[in-house]
Short mmCIF file of N, CA and C in Angstrom, two decimals:
data_model
loop_
_atom_site.label_atom_id
_atom_site.label_comp_id
_atom_site.label_asym_id
_atom_site.label_seq_id
_atom_site.Cartn_x
_atom_site.Cartn_y
_atom_site.Cartn_z
N MET O 27 166.55 -21.73 228.99
CA MET O 27 167.42 -21.76 230.17
C MET O 27 168.87 -21.92 229.73
N TYR O 28 169.73 -21.21 230.41
CA TYR O 28 171.17 -21.31 230.13
C TYR O 28 171.85 -21.86 231.38
N GLU O 29 172.61 -22.93 231.22
CA GLU O 29 173.31 -23.50 232.37
C GLU O 29 174.81 -23.31 232.19
N GLY O 30 175.42 -22.68 233.17
CA GLY O 30 176.86 -22.49 233.12
C GLY O 30 177.57 -23.54 233.94
N SER O 31 178.86 -23.47 233.99
CA SER O 31 179.68 -24.41 234.75
C SER O 31 179.55 -24.14 236.25
N ALA O 32 179.48 -25.19 237.03
CA ALA O 32 179.35 -25.05 238.48
C ALA O 32 180.62 -24.46 239.10
N GLU O 33 181.75 -24.52 238.34
CA GLU O 33 183.01 -24.00 238.87
C GLU O 33 183.04 -22.46 238.87
N THR O 34 182.27 -21.85 237.99
CA THR O 34 182.35 -20.40 237.88
C THR O 34 181.78 -19.70 239.10
N LYS O 35 182.43 -18.63 239.51
CA LYS O 35 181.95 -17.86 240.67
C LYS O 35 180.71 -17.06 240.32
N ARG O 36 180.41 -16.96 239.02
CA ARG O 36 179.33 -16.10 238.58
C ARG O 36 178.01 -16.85 238.37
N LEU O 37 177.98 -18.14 238.64
CA LEU O 37 176.78 -18.94 238.44
C LEU O 37 175.79 -18.72 239.59
N VAL O 38 174.53 -18.46 239.24
CA VAL O 38 173.50 -18.27 240.25
C VAL O 38 172.31 -19.19 239.96
N ARG O 39 171.48 -19.40 241.00
CA ARG O 39 170.26 -20.17 240.84
C ARG O 39 169.08 -19.19 240.80
N LEU O 40 168.39 -19.13 239.67
CA LEU O 40 167.21 -18.28 239.55
C LEU O 40 166.00 -19.07 240.03
N ALA O 41 165.49 -18.72 241.21
CA ALA O 41 164.35 -19.44 241.78
C ALA O 41 163.05 -18.81 241.27
N SER O 42 162.81 -19.00 239.98
CA SER O 42 161.64 -18.44 239.31
C SER O 42 161.40 -19.21 238.03
N SER O 43 160.13 -19.38 237.68
CA SER O 43 159.79 -20.05 236.42
C SER O 43 159.62 -19.04 235.28
N SER O 44 159.79 -17.74 235.57
CA SER O 44 159.54 -16.69 234.60
C SER O 44 160.50 -16.74 233.41
N PRO O 45 159.96 -16.89 232.18
CA PRO O 45 160.83 -16.85 231.01
C PRO O 45 161.43 -15.46 230.79
N THR O 46 160.71 -14.42 231.21
CA THR O 46 161.21 -13.05 231.06
C THR O 46 162.43 -12.82 231.94
N ARG O 47 162.37 -13.28 233.19
CA ARG O 47 163.53 -13.13 234.09
C ARG O 47 164.72 -13.93 233.57
N ALA O 48 164.45 -15.12 233.06
CA ALA O 48 165.53 -15.95 232.50
C ALA O 48 166.18 -15.24 231.32
N LYS O 49 165.37 -14.64 230.48
CA LYS O 49 165.88 -13.92 229.30
C LYS O 49 166.72 -12.71 229.72
N LEU O 50 166.29 -12.01 230.76
CA LEU O 50 167.06 -10.87 231.27
C LEU O 50 168.46 -11.31 231.71
N LEU O 51 168.53 -12.43 232.43
CA LEU O 51 169.82 -12.94 232.88
C LEU O 51 170.68 -13.36 231.68
N GLN O 52 170.06 -14.04 230.75
CA GLN O 52 170.78 -14.50 229.55
C GLN O 52 171.35 -13.30 228.79
N ASN O 53 170.52 -12.27 228.56
CA ASN O 53 170.95 -11.08 227.83
C ASN O 53 172.05 -10.31 228.55
N ALA O 54 172.05 -10.43 229.89
CA ALA O 54 173.06 -9.73 230.70
C ALA O 54 174.35 -10.54 230.81
N GLY O 55 174.36 -11.76 230.27
CA GLY O 55 175.55 -12.60 230.33
C GLY O 55 175.79 -13.22 231.69
N ILE O 56 174.72 -13.38 232.47
CA ILE O 56 174.83 -14.00 233.81
C ILE O 56 174.50 -15.48 233.68
N ASP O 57 175.45 -16.35 234.03
CA ASP O 57 175.22 -17.79 233.98
C ASP O 57 174.27 -18.19 235.10
N PHE O 58 173.30 -19.05 234.78
CA PHE O 58 172.33 -19.44 235.80
C PHE O 58 171.73 -20.80 235.52
N VAL O 59 171.16 -21.38 236.57
CA VAL O 59 170.28 -22.54 236.44
C VAL O 59 168.92 -22.06 236.92
N GLN O 60 167.89 -22.45 236.21
CA GLN O 60 166.53 -22.01 236.57
C GLN O 60 165.87 -23.09 237.40
N SER O 61 165.52 -22.75 238.64
CA SER O 61 164.96 -23.70 239.59
C SER O 61 163.73 -23.08 240.25
N PRO O 62 162.54 -23.27 239.67
CA PRO O 62 161.33 -22.65 240.20
C PRO O 62 160.97 -23.12 241.61
N VAL O 63 160.26 -22.26 242.33
CA VAL O 63 159.73 -22.63 243.65
C VAL O 63 158.24 -22.28 243.70
N GLU O 64 157.53 -22.99 244.55
CA GLU O 64 156.12 -22.70 244.78
C GLU O 64 155.99 -21.84 246.03
N PHE O 65 155.24 -20.74 245.91
CA PHE O 65 154.99 -19.91 247.10
C PHE O 65 153.64 -19.24 246.94
N ASP O 66 152.78 -19.37 247.95
CA ASP O 66 151.43 -18.79 247.91
C ASP O 66 151.46 -17.36 248.41
N GLU O 67 151.47 -16.41 247.46
CA GLU O 67 151.55 -15.01 247.85
C GLU O 67 150.19 -14.41 248.21
N GLU O 68 149.11 -15.07 247.81
CA GLU O 68 147.77 -14.52 248.06
C GLU O 68 147.51 -14.32 249.55
N ALA O 69 148.03 -15.24 250.38
CA ALA O 69 147.82 -15.14 251.83
C ALA O 69 148.40 -13.84 252.39
N LEU O 70 149.47 -13.34 251.77
CA LEU O 70 150.12 -12.12 252.26
C LEU O 70 149.32 -10.87 251.94
N LEU O 71 148.39 -10.96 250.98
CA LEU O 71 147.55 -9.80 250.65
C LEU O 71 146.70 -9.37 251.83
N GLN O 72 146.34 -10.33 252.68
CA GLN O 72 145.54 -10.01 253.87
C GLN O 72 146.37 -9.24 254.90
N LYS O 73 147.68 -9.46 254.85
CA LYS O 73 148.57 -8.88 255.85
C LYS O 73 149.17 -7.55 255.43
N TYR O 74 149.44 -7.40 254.12
CA TYR O 74 150.12 -6.19 253.63
C TYR O 74 149.28 -5.48 252.57
N SER O 75 148.98 -4.21 252.80
CA SER O 75 148.25 -3.43 251.78
C SER O 75 149.20 -2.48 251.05
N ASP O 76 150.35 -2.15 251.68
CA ASP O 76 151.33 -1.29 251.04
C ASP O 76 152.08 -2.09 249.98
N PRO O 77 152.11 -1.61 248.72
CA PRO O 77 152.75 -2.38 247.65
C PRO O 77 154.21 -2.74 247.91
N LYS O 78 154.99 -1.80 248.47
CA LYS O 78 156.41 -2.07 248.72
C LYS O 78 156.59 -3.14 249.80
N GLU O 79 155.82 -3.04 250.87
CA GLU O 79 155.91 -4.04 251.94
C GLU O 79 155.49 -5.41 251.42
N PHE O 80 154.42 -5.42 250.61
CA PHE O 80 153.91 -6.68 250.08
C PHE O 80 154.93 -7.38 249.18
N VAL O 81 155.50 -6.61 248.22
CA VAL O 81 156.41 -7.23 247.24
C VAL O 81 157.67 -7.76 247.93
N CYS O 82 158.14 -7.06 248.96
CA CYS O 82 159.33 -7.53 249.70
C CYS O 82 159.00 -8.77 250.53
N ALA O 83 157.80 -8.79 251.11
CA ALA O 83 157.38 -9.95 251.91
C ALA O 83 157.28 -11.19 251.01
N VAL O 84 156.75 -11.02 249.80
CA VAL O 84 156.64 -12.15 248.86
C VAL O 84 158.03 -12.63 248.44
N ALA O 85 158.92 -11.69 248.12
CA ALA O 85 160.28 -12.08 247.72
C ALA O 85 160.99 -12.84 248.84
N ARG O 86 160.79 -12.39 250.09
CA ARG O 86 161.41 -13.10 251.23
C ARG O 86 160.82 -14.50 251.38
N GLY O 87 159.52 -14.62 251.15
CA GLY O 87 158.87 -15.93 251.22
C GLY O 87 159.40 -16.87 250.15
N LYS O 88 159.61 -16.33 248.95
CA LYS O 88 160.18 -17.14 247.85
C LYS O 88 161.60 -17.57 248.18
N LEU O 89 162.38 -16.66 248.78
CA LEU O 89 163.76 -17.00 249.15
C LEU O 89 163.78 -18.12 250.18
N GLU O 90 162.92 -18.01 251.18
CA GLU O 90 162.86 -19.04 252.22
C GLU O 90 162.51 -20.41 251.60
N ALA O 91 161.54 -20.41 250.69
CA ALA O 91 161.14 -21.65 250.01
C ALA O 91 162.29 -22.21 249.17
N ALA O 92 163.03 -21.32 248.51
CA ALA O 92 164.14 -21.75 247.64
C ALA O 92 165.29 -22.33 248.45
N VAL O 93 165.64 -21.67 249.56
CA VAL O 93 166.74 -22.16 250.41
C VAL O 93 166.36 -23.52 251.00
N LYS O 94 165.11 -23.65 251.40
CA LYS O 94 164.63 -24.91 251.99
C LYS O 94 164.72 -26.05 250.96
N ARG O 95 164.37 -25.73 249.72
CA ARG O 95 164.35 -26.76 248.68
C ARG O 95 165.72 -27.06 248.08
N TYR O 96 166.52 -26.02 247.83
CA TYR O 96 167.76 -26.20 247.09
C TYR O 96 169.04 -26.01 247.90
N GLY O 97 168.93 -25.38 249.09
CA GLY O 97 170.14 -25.05 249.84
C GLY O 97 170.87 -23.89 249.18
N LEU O 98 172.08 -23.61 249.66
CA LEU O 98 172.85 -22.49 249.13
C LEU O 98 174.17 -22.93 248.50
N ASP O 99 174.16 -24.13 247.89
CA ASP O 99 175.36 -24.55 247.17
C ASP O 99 175.66 -23.59 246.02
N LEU O 100 174.60 -22.99 245.47
CA LEU O 100 174.73 -21.91 244.49
C LEU O 100 174.02 -20.68 245.08
N PRO O 101 174.52 -19.47 244.80
CA PRO O 101 173.79 -18.28 245.24
C PRO O 101 172.38 -18.29 244.63
N ILE O 102 171.41 -17.88 245.41
CA ILE O 102 170.01 -17.87 244.96
C ILE O 102 169.57 -16.44 244.65
N VAL O 103 168.84 -16.29 243.54
CA VAL O 103 168.24 -15.01 243.19
C VAL O 103 166.73 -15.22 243.09
N VAL O 104 165.97 -14.41 243.84
CA VAL O 104 164.51 -14.44 243.76
C VAL O 104 164.03 -13.02 243.48
N ALA O 105 162.82 -12.91 242.96
CA ALA O 105 162.24 -11.58 242.73
C ALA O 105 160.73 -11.68 242.72
N ASP O 106 160.09 -10.56 243.04
CA ASP O 106 158.65 -10.45 242.87
C ASP O 106 158.35 -9.04 242.38
N THR O 107 157.30 -8.92 241.60
CA THR O 107 156.93 -7.64 241.00
C THR O 107 155.45 -7.38 241.20
N VAL O 108 155.10 -6.13 241.54
CA VAL O 108 153.69 -5.73 241.60
C VAL O 108 153.49 -4.44 240.82
N VAL O 109 152.26 -4.27 240.37
CA VAL O 109 151.85 -3.04 239.68
C VAL O 109 150.99 -2.26 240.68
N SER O 110 151.23 -0.94 240.73
CA SER O 110 150.51 -0.12 241.70
C SER O 110 150.10 1.21 241.08
N ALA O 111 148.90 1.67 241.43
CA ALA O 111 148.43 3.02 241.04
C ALA O 111 147.73 3.61 242.25
N ASP O 112 148.02 4.87 242.52
CA ASP O 112 147.43 5.57 243.67
C ASP O 112 147.66 4.80 244.98
N GLY O 113 148.84 4.15 245.08
CA GLY O 113 149.20 3.44 246.31
C GLY O 113 148.50 2.11 246.51
N LYS O 114 147.72 1.67 245.52
CA LYS O 114 147.00 0.40 245.65
C LYS O 114 147.66 -0.66 244.78
N ILE O 115 147.65 -1.90 245.27
CA ILE O 115 148.20 -3.02 244.52
C ILE O 115 147.19 -3.43 243.45
N LEU O 116 147.63 -3.49 242.20
CA LEU O 116 146.77 -3.93 241.11
C LEU O 116 147.16 -5.36 240.75
N ARG O 117 146.35 -6.30 241.16
CA ARG O 117 146.65 -7.71 240.96
C ARG O 117 146.19 -8.19 239.59
N LYS O 118 146.26 -9.49 239.37
CA LYS O 118 145.76 -10.07 238.12
C LYS O 118 144.23 -10.09 238.19
N ALA O 119 143.60 -9.59 237.14
CA ALA O 119 142.13 -9.54 237.12
C ALA O 119 141.54 -10.94 236.99
N LYS O 120 140.42 -11.18 237.69
CA LYS O 120 139.76 -12.48 237.63
C LYS O 120 138.60 -12.48 236.65
N SER O 121 138.19 -11.30 236.18
CA SER O 121 137.07 -11.21 235.24
C SER O 121 137.28 -10.00 234.33
N LYS O 122 136.50 -9.94 233.26
CA LYS O 122 136.58 -8.82 232.33
C LYS O 122 136.20 -7.50 233.02
N GLU O 123 135.21 -7.57 233.90
CA GLU O 123 134.76 -6.38 234.64
C GLU O 123 135.87 -5.86 235.56
N GLU O 124 136.53 -6.80 236.23
CA GLU O 124 137.62 -6.42 237.13
C GLU O 124 138.81 -5.86 236.33
N ALA O 125 139.08 -6.46 235.17
CA ALA O 125 140.16 -5.97 234.30
C ALA O 125 139.88 -4.53 233.87
N LYS O 126 138.63 -4.24 233.53
CA LYS O 126 138.25 -2.89 233.10
C LYS O 126 138.48 -1.88 234.23
N GLU O 127 138.08 -2.26 235.42
CA GLU O 127 138.25 -1.39 236.60
C GLU O 127 139.74 -1.12 236.87
N ILE O 128 140.55 -2.16 236.79
CA ILE O 128 141.99 -2.04 237.03
C ILE O 128 142.65 -1.17 235.96
N LEU O 129 142.24 -1.37 234.70
CA LEU O 129 142.82 -0.60 233.60
C LEU O 129 142.41 0.88 233.66
N LEU O 130 141.17 1.14 234.04
CA LEU O 130 140.71 2.53 234.16
C LEU O 130 141.46 3.27 235.27
N ALA O 131 141.91 2.53 236.28
CA ALA O 131 142.71 3.14 237.37
C ALA O 131 144.07 3.60 236.84
N GLN O 132 144.52 3.00 235.73
CA GLN O 132 145.82 3.35 235.15
C GLN O 132 145.72 4.42 234.07
N SER O 133 144.53 4.56 233.49
CA SER O 133 144.31 5.50 232.39
C SER O 133 144.57 6.94 232.82
N GLY O 134 145.48 7.62 232.12
CA GLY O 134 145.81 9.01 232.45
C GLY O 134 146.48 9.16 233.80
N ASN O 135 147.12 8.13 234.27
CA ASN O 135 147.66 8.11 235.63
C ASN O 135 149.13 7.69 235.62
N LYS O 136 149.76 7.84 236.80
CA LYS O 136 151.12 7.32 237.00
C LYS O 136 151.00 5.91 237.58
N VAL O 137 151.68 4.97 236.94
CA VAL O 137 151.64 3.58 237.39
C VAL O 137 153.05 3.15 237.77
N ASP O 138 153.19 2.61 238.97
CA ASP O 138 154.49 2.14 239.45
C ASP O 138 154.59 0.63 239.30
N ILE O 139 155.71 0.18 238.73
CA ILE O 139 156.01 -1.25 238.69
C ILE O 139 157.15 -1.45 239.67
N ILE O 140 156.85 -2.18 240.74
CA ILE O 140 157.76 -2.32 241.87
C ILE O 140 158.31 -3.75 241.92
N THR O 141 159.63 -3.86 241.89
CA THR O 141 160.27 -5.18 241.96
C THR O 141 161.21 -5.25 243.15
N CYS O 142 161.06 -6.32 243.92
CA CYS O 142 162.01 -6.61 245.01
C CYS O 142 162.81 -7.83 244.57
N MET O 143 164.12 -7.66 244.50
CA MET O 143 165.03 -8.75 244.14
C MET O 143 165.89 -9.06 245.37
N ILE O 144 166.10 -10.34 245.62
CA ILE O 144 166.98 -10.73 246.72
C ILE O 144 168.04 -11.70 246.20
N TYR O 145 169.29 -11.39 246.54
CA TYR O 145 170.43 -12.27 246.24
C TYR O 145 170.89 -12.84 247.58
N ALA O 146 171.07 -14.15 247.65
CA ALA O 146 171.54 -14.77 248.89
C ALA O 146 172.58 -15.84 248.61
N ASP O 147 173.67 -15.80 249.39
CA ASP O 147 174.67 -16.88 249.34
C ASP O 147 175.02 -17.26 250.77
N ASN O 148 176.05 -18.05 250.95
CA ASN O 148 176.43 -18.50 252.30
C ASN O 148 176.96 -17.39 253.20
N GLU O 149 177.32 -16.27 252.61
CA GLU O 149 177.91 -15.18 253.39
C GLU O 149 176.93 -14.06 253.71
N GLN O 150 176.05 -13.75 252.78
CA GLN O 150 175.15 -12.62 253.02
C GLN O 150 173.89 -12.68 252.15
N THR O 151 172.93 -11.84 252.54
CA THR O 151 171.69 -11.68 251.80
C THR O 151 171.56 -10.20 251.45
N ILE O 152 171.33 -9.91 250.16
CA ILE O 152 171.20 -8.52 249.72
C ILE O 152 169.82 -8.34 249.10
N GLU O 153 169.06 -7.41 249.66
CA GLU O 153 167.71 -7.13 249.18
C GLU O 153 167.71 -5.79 248.43
N ASP O 154 167.09 -5.76 247.27
CA ASP O 154 167.08 -4.54 246.46
C ASP O 154 165.65 -4.25 245.99
N LEU O 155 165.12 -3.10 246.38
CA LEU O 155 163.78 -2.68 245.97
C LEU O 155 163.94 -1.57 244.94
N ASP O 156 163.27 -1.71 243.81
CA ASP O 156 163.39 -0.71 242.76
C ASP O 156 162.02 -0.44 242.14
N ILE O 157 161.83 0.78 241.65
CA ILE O 157 160.54 1.18 241.07
C ILE O 157 160.76 1.81 239.70
N THR O 158 159.97 1.38 238.73
CA THR O 158 159.91 2.04 237.44
C THR O 158 158.50 2.59 237.28
N SER O 159 158.40 3.87 236.96
CA SER O 159 157.09 4.52 236.84
C SER O 159 156.78 4.84 235.39
N TYR O 160 155.54 4.60 235.02
CA TYR O 160 155.03 4.94 233.69
C TYR O 160 153.93 5.98 233.85
N ILE O 161 154.01 7.03 233.04
CA ILE O 161 152.94 8.02 233.00
C ILE O 161 152.14 7.71 231.74
N PHE O 162 150.86 7.37 231.91
CA PHE O 162 150.02 7.01 230.78
C PHE O 162 149.08 8.14 230.38
N ALA O 163 148.89 8.31 229.08
CA ALA O 163 147.84 9.18 228.56
C ALA O 163 146.51 8.46 228.80
N PRO O 164 145.39 9.18 228.77
CA PRO O 164 144.10 8.51 228.93
C PRO O 164 143.88 7.46 227.83
N PHE O 165 143.38 6.29 228.22
CA PHE O 165 143.12 5.22 227.26
C PHE O 165 141.88 5.54 226.43
N ASP O 166 141.94 5.24 225.13
CA ASP O 166 140.76 5.35 224.28
C ASP O 166 139.79 4.24 224.67
N LEU O 167 138.54 4.59 224.97
CA LEU O 167 137.59 3.61 225.50
C LEU O 167 137.23 2.51 224.50
N ASP O 168 137.16 2.85 223.22
CA ASP O 168 136.89 1.81 222.21
C ASP O 168 138.06 0.84 222.11
N ASP O 169 139.28 1.40 222.17
CA ASP O 169 140.49 0.58 222.13
C ASP O 169 140.54 -0.32 223.37
N LEU O 170 140.20 0.25 224.50
CA LEU O 170 140.17 -0.50 225.77
C LEU O 170 139.18 -1.67 225.67
N GLN O 171 138.00 -1.40 225.10
CA GLN O 171 136.99 -2.44 224.96
C GLN O 171 137.48 -3.58 224.07
N ARG O 172 138.16 -3.23 222.98
CA ARG O 172 138.72 -4.26 222.09
C ARG O 172 139.75 -5.12 222.83
N TYR O 173 140.57 -4.46 223.64
CA TYR O 173 141.59 -5.17 224.42
C TYR O 173 140.93 -6.12 225.42
N LEU O 174 139.87 -5.65 226.07
CA LEU O 174 139.16 -6.49 227.03
C LEU O 174 138.56 -7.71 226.34
N GLU O 175 137.99 -7.50 225.15
CA GLU O 175 137.39 -8.60 224.39
C GLU O 175 138.44 -9.61 223.93
N SER O 176 139.67 -9.14 223.69
CA SER O 176 140.74 -10.02 223.20
C SER O 176 141.17 -11.06 224.25
N GLY O 177 140.98 -10.71 225.52
CA GLY O 177 141.38 -11.62 226.60
C GLY O 177 142.87 -11.61 226.89
N GLU O 178 143.62 -10.73 226.20
CA GLU O 178 145.08 -10.69 226.38
C GLU O 178 145.48 -10.21 227.77
N TRP O 179 144.55 -9.62 228.51
CA TRP O 179 144.82 -9.11 229.86
C TRP O 179 144.92 -10.24 230.89
N ARG O 180 144.42 -11.41 230.53
CA ARG O 180 144.38 -12.52 231.51
C ARG O 180 145.79 -12.91 231.95
N GLY O 181 145.95 -13.11 233.26
CA GLY O 181 147.22 -13.58 233.81
C GLY O 181 148.28 -12.50 233.95
N LYS O 182 147.91 -11.24 233.65
CA LYS O 182 148.89 -10.15 233.72
C LYS O 182 148.62 -9.26 234.93
N ALA O 183 149.66 -8.99 235.70
CA ALA O 183 149.53 -8.07 236.84
C ALA O 183 149.09 -6.71 236.32
N GLY O 184 148.06 -6.15 236.93
CA GLY O 184 147.55 -4.87 236.47
C GLY O 184 146.80 -4.98 235.16
N ALA O 185 146.55 -6.21 234.69
CA ALA O 185 145.82 -6.51 233.44
C ALA O 185 146.49 -5.93 232.20
N CYS O 186 147.76 -5.55 232.32
CA CYS O 186 148.40 -4.84 231.22
C CYS O 186 149.90 -5.09 231.20
N MET O 187 150.47 -5.23 230.00
CA MET O 187 151.92 -5.29 229.85
C MET O 187 152.35 -4.05 229.09
N VAL O 188 153.41 -3.42 229.56
CA VAL O 188 153.84 -2.16 228.93
C VAL O 188 154.31 -2.36 227.49
N GLU O 189 154.64 -3.61 227.12
CA GLU O 189 155.03 -3.85 225.74
C GLU O 189 153.82 -4.23 224.88
N GLY O 190 152.62 -4.27 225.50
CA GLY O 190 151.39 -4.63 224.79
C GLY O 190 150.45 -3.45 224.66
N PHE O 191 149.21 -3.64 225.11
CA PHE O 191 148.16 -2.63 224.97
C PHE O 191 148.58 -1.24 225.45
N CYS O 192 149.24 -1.19 226.61
CA CYS O 192 149.58 0.11 227.22
C CYS O 192 150.68 0.88 226.49
N LYS O 193 151.43 0.20 225.66
CA LYS O 193 152.62 0.81 225.04
C LYS O 193 152.32 2.14 224.35
N LYS O 194 151.26 2.19 223.55
CA LYS O 194 150.97 3.40 222.77
C LYS O 194 150.52 4.58 223.64
N TYR O 195 150.21 4.31 224.90
CA TYR O 195 149.74 5.37 225.79
C TYR O 195 150.84 5.91 226.71
N ILE O 196 152.04 5.36 226.60
CA ILE O 196 153.14 5.80 227.48
C ILE O 196 153.59 7.22 227.10
N LYS O 197 153.50 8.13 228.07
CA LYS O 197 153.97 9.50 227.85
C LYS O 197 155.39 9.69 228.39
N GLU O 198 155.67 8.97 229.48
CA GLU O 198 156.97 9.13 230.13
C GLU O 198 157.30 7.87 230.92
N VAL O 199 158.61 7.55 230.96
CA VAL O 199 159.08 6.42 231.75
C VAL O 199 160.16 6.93 232.69
N ARG O 200 160.06 6.56 233.97
CA ARG O 200 161.09 6.92 234.94
C ARG O 200 161.59 5.64 235.59
N GLY O 201 162.84 5.28 235.29
CA GLY O 201 163.39 4.07 235.90
C GLY O 201 163.90 3.09 234.86
N ARG O 202 164.31 1.91 235.36
CA ARG O 202 164.92 0.90 234.51
C ARG O 202 163.88 -0.03 233.90
N GLU O 203 164.09 -0.35 232.65
CA GLU O 203 163.19 -1.29 231.96
C GLU O 203 163.26 -2.67 232.61
N SER O 204 164.47 -3.07 233.04
CA SER O 204 164.64 -4.40 233.64
C SER O 204 163.78 -4.56 234.90
N THR O 205 163.66 -3.48 235.68
CA THR O 205 162.82 -3.51 236.88
C THR O 205 161.37 -3.76 236.49
N ALA O 206 160.92 -3.06 235.44
CA ALA O 206 159.54 -3.23 234.96
C ALA O 206 159.30 -4.63 234.42
N MET O 207 160.38 -5.27 233.94
CA MET O 207 160.26 -6.62 233.40
C MET O 207 160.42 -7.70 234.48
N GLY O 208 160.77 -7.28 235.70
CA GLY O 208 160.75 -8.23 236.81
C GLY O 208 162.06 -8.61 237.47
N LEU O 209 163.19 -8.00 237.03
CA LEU O 209 164.47 -8.33 237.67
C LEU O 209 165.51 -7.28 237.30
N GLN O 210 166.00 -6.54 238.30
CA GLN O 210 166.96 -5.47 238.03
C GLN O 210 168.36 -6.05 237.82
N VAL O 211 168.61 -6.47 236.58
CA VAL O 211 169.86 -7.18 236.26
C VAL O 211 171.10 -6.30 236.43
N GLU O 212 170.95 -4.99 236.24
CA GLU O 212 172.10 -4.10 236.41
C GLU O 212 172.62 -4.18 237.85
N ARG O 213 171.71 -4.15 238.80
CA ARG O 213 172.08 -4.26 240.23
C ARG O 213 172.65 -5.65 240.53
N LEU O 214 172.04 -6.67 239.96
CA LEU O 214 172.52 -8.04 240.18
C LEU O 214 173.94 -8.21 239.65
N LYS O 215 174.23 -7.64 238.49
CA LYS O 215 175.59 -7.72 237.93
C LYS O 215 176.60 -7.06 238.86
N GLU O 216 176.22 -5.94 239.45
CA GLU O 216 177.12 -5.25 240.42
C GLU O 216 177.43 -6.17 241.59
N ILE O 217 176.41 -6.84 242.11
CA ILE O 217 176.57 -7.75 243.26
C ILE O 217 177.48 -8.92 242.88
N ILE O 218 177.21 -9.55 241.73
CA ILE O 218 177.99 -10.70 241.28
C ILE O 218 179.43 -10.31 241.00
N ASP O 219 179.63 -9.16 240.34
CA ASP O 219 180.99 -8.68 240.03
C ASP O 219 181.79 -8.42 241.32
N ALA O 220 181.13 -7.85 242.33
CA ALA O 220 181.80 -7.58 243.60
C ALA O 220 182.20 -8.88 244.29
N LYS O 221 181.35 -9.92 244.15
CA LYS O 221 181.63 -11.21 244.75
C LYS O 221 182.79 -11.93 244.05
N ALA O 222 182.92 -11.69 242.75
CA ALA O 222 183.94 -12.39 241.96
C ALA O 222 185.34 -11.83 242.18
N LEU O 223 185.45 -10.69 242.82
CA LEU O 223 186.77 -10.07 243.04
C LEU O 223 187.62 -10.87 244.03
#
């Protein structure tokens, strides 16, 4: 975590426990304090089946929880990310069998990683939805089986990280890497820079 001076206009509150999102902000030179929030997104799965609607609803829920807990003395940044193939949300697998099913849905397919980021301060709220798409070659079934046995898929949306097992199967990438990693820092920098003027 990197903590900047409270006097700076560029300081934001990252309402997320994600080390990847924190690293993205750090690498982008954005000063922040990391202040996680608890939000139960599973309940929203019953209400939203469309991946874009779902990810935005979760991000809004996180923002509401963050404002309630921390207020807006610092601008708040929240984000949520989902993996989708064929218009379906691919969640974290609960078993090896479920992981195999989720991974086979991505094999030789286009997979969308959808991130909704929201910036909020005392003056306005800005919501940004972005998609990065990966085109995967068909997965080798023996390689897939080894990956399933490794257990590395546990806790990962879509049972796969593009920098892990899936990396060697990427044929094409459309979109920003930061979006795929969970926070579109390029867009956030534009918002912060505009505010600092």
